[in-house]
Amino acid sequence: MNIDVWPVAVVTGVGPGTGAATVRRFVAGGYRVAMLARDAGRLAELEAELPEARAYPCDVTDTAAVDAVLARIRAELGVPSVLVHNAVAGARGRFMDIDPAVLERGFQVNVMALLHLARALTPDMVAAGRGAIVVTGNTAALRGRALFAGLAPTKAAQRMLCEAMARDLGPQGVHVAYVVIDAVIDVPWTRRAFGDRPDSFFMQPAAIADEIWHLAHQARSAWSFLHELRPYGEIW
């Protein structure tokens, strides 16, 4: 297959929820998708299911490994025009209780990995005059509740980095958007944790993926940056 014909998307944090759904949505839309995550087994299963998705196991905080993976992606799939940064790290806890190493890991995954990926991929997007970076966040990026001291600081920093990137890259033809997911996403472990809740309580990964697809393909005359999603019954 001619790699110049197919657009290429890179999706990080490919797990059983939003990440996998995003991969499926972009494959359905005609993309070849590079899947990044630490779980090689899970990526292999998706690769077997989706012929146009390719597994690239790596830790996004390992910059040398990421650089090597991006070189392979360019050689094997083509030059990426879309980055979806869905990888996330953090933990619930009050500021007096959290392990500082957890917070530091969150900054590495949520912020520094995004910075490195964007710096590596956007020169080609700018040269082409088009491209998109979509980052998945949550309400922790907007407010610091007591039990989210191990996550909120990193997600807030991530959102601000995205805004700085959007203001920089927008005039150069590259769209950057931040998705605030105000919901419990429907995956097996959340179903177990919230087993008494109705279906309407959960947000469906496929619905999130549709919105990510929409953001990556918005008309230039109506780009959005901060994109909030929540189920209709969510109190906010």
PDB file of N, CA and C in Angstrom, residues 6 9-11 14-35 42-54 84 186-188 204-210 212-213 217:
ATOM      1  N   TRP A   6      -2.541   7.324   2.418  1.00  0.00           N
ATOM      2  CA  TRP A   6      -3.301   7.233   3.655  1.00  0.00           C
ATOM      3  C   TRP A   6      -2.834   8.285   4.658  1.00  0.00           C
ATOM      4  N   ALA A   9      -2.411   8.905  11.823  1.00  0.00           N
ATOM      5  CA  ALA A   9      -2.680   9.453  13.150  1.00  0.00           C
ATOM      6  C   ALA A   9      -1.865   8.680  14.178  1.00  0.00           C
ATOM      7  N   VAL A  10      -1.394   9.405  15.194  1.00  0.00           N
ATOM      8  CA  VAL A  10      -0.711   8.794  16.328  1.00  0.00           C
ATOM      9  C   VAL A  10      -1.621   8.938  17.541  1.00  0.00           C
ATOM     10  N   VAL A  11      -1.896   7.838  18.213  1.00  0.00           N
ATOM     11  CA  VAL A  11      -2.744   7.855  19.410  1.00  0.00           C
ATOM     12  C   VAL A  11      -1.945   7.273  20.568  1.00  0.00           C
ATOM     13  N   VAL A  14      -3.318   4.032  24.485  1.00  0.00           N
ATOM     14  CA  VAL A  14      -4.346   3.171  23.888  1.00  0.00           C
ATOM     15  C   VAL A  14      -4.693   2.066  24.878  1.00  0.00           C
ATOM     16  N   GLY A  15      -5.756   2.297  25.637  1.00  0.00           N
ATOM     17  CA  GLY A  15      -6.281   1.317  26.573  1.00  0.00           C
ATOM     18  C   GLY A  15      -7.624   0.806  26.101  1.00  0.00           C
ATOM     19  N   PRO A  16      -8.392   0.179  26.980  1.00  0.00           N
ATOM     20  CA  PRO A  16      -9.656  -0.442  26.581  1.00  0.00           C
ATOM     21  C   PRO A  16     -10.802   0.537  26.382  1.00  0.00           C
ATOM     22  N   GLY A  17     -10.617   1.804  26.735  1.00  0.00           N
ATOM     23  CA  GLY A  17     -11.704   2.782  26.648  1.00  0.00           C
ATOM     24  C   GLY A  17     -11.515   3.774  25.520  1.00  0.00           C
ATOM     25  N   THR A  18     -11.220   5.014  25.879  1.00  0.00           N
ATOM     26  CA  THR A  18     -11.113   6.097  24.899  1.00  0.00           C
ATOM     27  C   THR A  18     -10.045   5.827  23.854  1.00  0.00           C
ATOM     28  N   GLY A  19      -8.901   5.313  24.280  1.00  0.00           N
ATOM     29  CA  GLY A  19      -7.818   5.085  23.334  1.00  0.00           C
ATOM     30  C   GLY A  19      -8.198   4.117  22.235  1.00  0.00           C
ATOM     31  N   ALA A  20      -8.713   2.955  22.604  1.00  0.00           N
ATOM     32  CA  ALA A  20      -9.099   1.951  21.609  1.00  0.00           C
ATOM     33  C   ALA A  20     -10.225   2.470  20.720  1.00  0.00           C
ATOM     34  N   ALA A  21     -11.189   3.175  21.320  1.00  0.00           N
ATOM     35  CA  ALA A  21     -12.301   3.717  20.536  1.00  0.00           C
ATOM     36  C   ALA A  21     -11.804   4.749  19.530  1.00  0.00           C
ATOM     37  N   THR A  22     -10.821   5.540  19.922  1.00  0.00           N
ATOM     38  CA  THR A  22     -10.264   6.545  19.015  1.00  0.00           C
ATOM     39  C   THR A  22      -9.530   5.887  17.857  1.00  0.00           C
ATOM     40  N   VAL A  23      -8.800   4.838  18.156  1.00  0.00           N
ATOM     41  CA  VAL A  23      -8.132   4.100  17.088  1.00  0.00           C
ATOM     42  C   VAL A  23      -9.161   3.573  16.091  1.00  0.00           C
ATOM     43  N   ARG A  24     -10.216   2.959  16.594  1.00  0.00           N
ATOM     44  CA  ARG A  24     -11.251   2.411  15.703  1.00  0.00           C
ATOM     45  C   ARG A  24     -11.891   3.516  14.853  1.00  0.00           C
ATOM     46  N   ARG A  25     -12.136   4.675  15.462  1.00  0.00           N
ATOM     47  CA  ARG A  25     -12.788   5.767  14.724  1.00  0.00           C
ATOM     48  C   ARG A  25     -11.906   6.285  13.595  1.00  0.00           C
ATOM     49  N   PHE A  26     -10.620   6.429  13.855  1.00  0.00           N
ATOM     50  CA  PHE A  26      -9.733   6.946  12.813  1.00  0.00           C
ATOM     51  C   PHE A  26      -9.481   5.909  11.723  1.00  0.00           C
ATOM     52  N   VAL A  27      -9.407   4.647  12.102  1.00  0.00           N
ATOM     53  CA  VAL A  27      -9.299   3.607  11.078  1.00  0.00           C
ATOM     54  C   VAL A  27     -10.545   3.614  10.200  1.00  0.00           C
ATOM     55  N   ALA A  28     -11.711   3.734  10.821  1.00  0.00           N
ATOM     56  CA  ALA A  28     -12.963   3.790  10.057  1.00  0.00           C
ATOM     57  C   ALA A  28     -13.003   5.003   9.142  1.00  0.00           C
ATOM     58  N   GLY A  29     -12.320   6.071   9.534  1.00  0.00           N
ATOM     59  CA  GLY A  29     -12.293   7.289   8.728  1.00  0.00           C
ATOM     60  C   GLY A  29     -11.221   7.301   7.660  1.00  0.00           C
ATOM     61  N   GLY A  30     -10.494   6.191   7.513  1.00  0.00           N
ATOM     62  CA  GLY A  30      -9.527   6.099   6.428  1.00  0.00           C
ATOM     63  C   GLY A  30      -8.086   6.370   6.806  1.00  0.00           C
ATOM     64  N   TYR A  31      -7.774   6.356   8.091  1.00  0.00           N
ATOM     65  CA  TYR A  31      -6.414   6.599   8.555  1.00  0.00           C
ATOM     66  C   TYR A  31      -5.671   5.296   8.804  1.00  0.00           C
ATOM     67  N   ARG A  32      -4.362   5.384   8.719  1.00  0.00           N
ATOM     68  CA  ARG A  32      -3.493   4.383   9.320  1.00  0.00           C
ATOM     69  C   ARG A  32      -3.127   4.944  10.688  1.00  0.00           C
ATOM     70  N   VAL A  33      -3.230   4.123  11.715  1.00  0.00           N
ATOM     71  CA  VAL A  33      -3.088   4.619  13.082  1.00  0.00           C
ATOM     72  C   VAL A  33      -1.923   3.934  13.782  1.00  0.00           C
ATOM     73  N   ALA A  34      -1.039   4.753  14.333  1.00  0.00           N
ATOM     74  CA  ALA A  34       0.052   4.261  15.164  1.00  0.00           C
ATOM     75  C   ALA A  34      -0.411   4.284  16.613  1.00  0.00           C
ATOM     76  N   MET A  35      -0.417   3.125  17.266  1.00  0.00           N
ATOM     77  CA  MET A  35      -0.921   3.003  18.625  1.00  0.00           C
ATOM     78  C   MET A  35       0.247   2.926  19.604  1.00  0.00           C
ATOM     79  N   ARG A  42      -2.180  -5.758  24.825  1.00  0.00           N
ATOM     80  CA  ARG A  42      -3.407  -5.090  24.419  1.00  0.00           C
ATOM     81  C   ARG A  42      -3.270  -4.504  23.016  1.00  0.00           C
ATOM     82  N   LEU A  43      -2.119  -3.910  22.721  1.00  0.00           N
ATOM     83  CA  LEU A  43      -1.910  -3.346  21.390  1.00  0.00           C
ATOM     84  C   LEU A  43      -1.928  -4.439  20.331  1.00  0.00           C
ATOM     85  N   ALA A  44      -1.359  -5.592  20.644  1.00  0.00           N
ATOM     86  CA  ALA A  44      -1.334  -6.698  19.682  1.00  0.00           C
ATOM     87  C   ALA A  44      -2.746  -7.164  19.354  1.00  0.00           C
ATOM     88  N   GLU A  45      -3.614  -7.190  20.353  1.00  0.00           N
ATOM     89  CA  GLU A  45      -4.999  -7.592  20.114  1.00  0.00           C
ATOM     90  C   GLU A  45      -5.702  -6.622  19.164  1.00  0.00           C
ATOM     91  N   LEU A  46      -5.500  -5.332  19.379  1.00  0.00           N
ATOM     92  CA  LEU A  46      -6.113  -4.336  18.494  1.00  0.00           C
ATOM     93  C   LEU A  46      -5.517  -4.408  17.096  1.00  0.00           C
ATOM     94  N   GLU A  47      -4.218  -4.625  17.018  1.00  0.00           N
ATOM     95  CA  GLU A  47      -3.558  -4.725  15.722  1.00  0.00           C
ATOM     96  C   GLU A  47      -4.127  -5.899  14.926  1.00  0.00           C
ATOM     97  N   ALA A  48      -4.416  -7.008  15.615  1.00  0.00           N
ATOM     98  CA  ALA A  48      -4.998  -8.164  14.937  1.00  0.00           C
ATOM     99  C   ALA A  48      -6.417  -7.880  14.464  1.00  0.00           C
ATOM    100  N   GLU A  49      -7.126  -7.047  15.223  1.00  0.00           N
ATOM    101  CA  GLU A  49      -8.509  -6.702  14.877  1.00  0.00           C
ATOM    102  C   GLU A  49      -8.586  -5.681  13.746  1.00  0.00           C
ATOM    103  N   LEU A  50      -7.639  -4.743  13.729  1.00  0.00           N
ATOM    104  CA  LEU A  50      -7.697  -3.606  12.804  1.00  0.00           C
ATOM    105  C   LEU A  50      -6.454  -3.602  11.921  1.00  0.00           C
ATOM    106  N   PRO A  51      -6.563  -4.035  10.674  1.00  0.00           N
ATOM    107  CA  PRO A  51      -5.391  -4.132   9.803  1.00  0.00           C
ATOM    108  C   PRO A  51      -4.656  -2.812   9.594  1.00  0.00           C
ATOM    109  N   GLU A  52      -5.357  -1.697   9.686  1.00  0.00           N
ATOM    110  CA  GLU A  52      -4.710  -0.407   9.440  1.00  0.00           C
ATOM    111  C   GLU A  52      -4.194   0.250  10.717  1.00  0.00           C
ATOM    112  N   ALA A  53      -4.202  -0.481  11.826  1.00  0.00           N
ATOM    113  CA  ALA A  53      -3.624   0.016  13.075  1.00  0.00           C
ATOM    114  C   ALA A  53      -2.341  -0.754  13.357  1.00  0.00           C
ATOM    115  N   ARG A  54      -1.315  -0.035  13.768  1.00  0.00           N
ATOM    116  CA  ARG A  54      -0.022  -0.652  14.029  1.00  0.00           C
ATOM    117  C   ARG A  54       0.396  -0.410  15.475  1.00  0.00           C
ATOM    118  N   VAL A  84      -3.245  12.383  18.847  1.00  0.00           N
ATOM    119  CA  VAL A  84      -4.211  12.344  19.949  1.00  0.00           C
ATOM    120  C   VAL A  84      -3.442  11.893  21.186  1.00  0.00           C
ATOM    121  N   ASP A 186     -17.221   4.591  30.436  1.00  0.00           N
ATOM    122  CA  ASP A 186     -17.732   3.216  30.523  1.00  0.00           C
ATOM    123  C   ASP A 186     -16.663   2.215  30.095  1.00  0.00           C
ATOM    124  N   VAL A 187     -15.948   1.688  31.081  1.00  0.00           N
ATOM    125  CA  VAL A 187     -14.983   0.603  30.867  1.00  0.00           C
ATOM    126  C   VAL A 187     -15.224  -0.441  31.961  1.00  0.00           C
ATOM    127  N   PRO A 188     -14.687  -1.635  31.818  1.00  0.00           N
ATOM    128  CA  PRO A 188     -15.024  -2.696  32.782  1.00  0.00           C
ATOM    129  C   PRO A 188     -14.789  -2.318  34.243  1.00  0.00           C
ATOM    130  N   GLN A 204     -19.831   6.963  26.910  1.00  0.00           N
ATOM    131  CA  GLN A 204     -19.375   5.891  26.036  1.00  0.00           C
ATOM    132  C   GLN A 204     -18.089   6.284  25.307  1.00  0.00           C
ATOM    133  N   PRO A 205     -17.071   5.414  25.342  1.00  0.00           N
ATOM    134  CA  PRO A 205     -15.821   5.726  24.646  1.00  0.00           C
ATOM    135  C   PRO A 205     -16.008   6.057  23.172  1.00  0.00           C
ATOM    136  N   ALA A 206     -16.913   5.372  22.500  1.00  0.00           N
ATOM    137  CA  ALA A 206     -17.132   5.643  21.073  1.00  0.00           C
ATOM    138  C   ALA A 206     -17.649   7.057  20.852  1.00  0.00           C
ATOM    139  N   ALA A 207     -18.449   7.559  21.798  1.00  0.00           N
ATOM    140  CA  ALA A 207     -18.957   8.925  21.674  1.00  0.00           C
ATOM    141  C   ALA A 207     -17.826   9.941  21.849  1.00  0.00           C
ATOM    142  N   ILE A 208     -16.915   9.652  22.775  1.00  0.00           N
ATOM    143  CA  ILE A 208     -15.743  10.522  22.937  1.00  0.00           C
ATOM    144  C   ILE A 208     -14.912  10.504  21.656  1.00  0.00           C
ATOM    145  N   ALA A 209     -14.711   9.316  21.111  1.00  0.00           N
ATOM    146  CA  ALA A 209     -13.919   9.190  19.889  1.00  0.00           C
ATOM    147  C   ALA A 209     -14.530   9.976  18.733  1.00  0.00           C
ATOM    148  N   ASP A 210     -15.852   9.970  18.638  1.00  0.00           N
ATOM    149  CA  ASP A 210     -16.512  10.759  17.591  1.00  0.00           C
ATOM    150  C   ASP A 210     -16.196  12.247  17.738  1.00  0.00           C
ATOM    151  N   ILE A 212     -13.500  13.537  19.233  1.00  0.00           N
ATOM    152  CA  ILE A 212     -12.098  13.726  18.889  1.00  0.00           C
ATOM    153  C   ILE A 212     -11.930  13.787  17.380  1.00  0.00           C
ATOM    154  N   TRP A 213     -12.614  12.888  16.681  1.00  0.00           N
ATOM    155  CA  TRP A 213     -12.594  12.911  15.213  1.00  0.00           C
ATOM    156  C   TRP A 213     -13.102  14.252  14.695  1.00  0.00           C
ATOM    157  N   HIS A 217     -11.045  17.401  12.519  1.00  0.00           N
ATOM    158  CA  HIS A 217     -11.467  17.711  11.154  1.00  0.00           C
ATOM    159  C   HIS A 217     -12.382  18.933  11.082  1.00  0.00           C
TER     160      HIS A 217
END
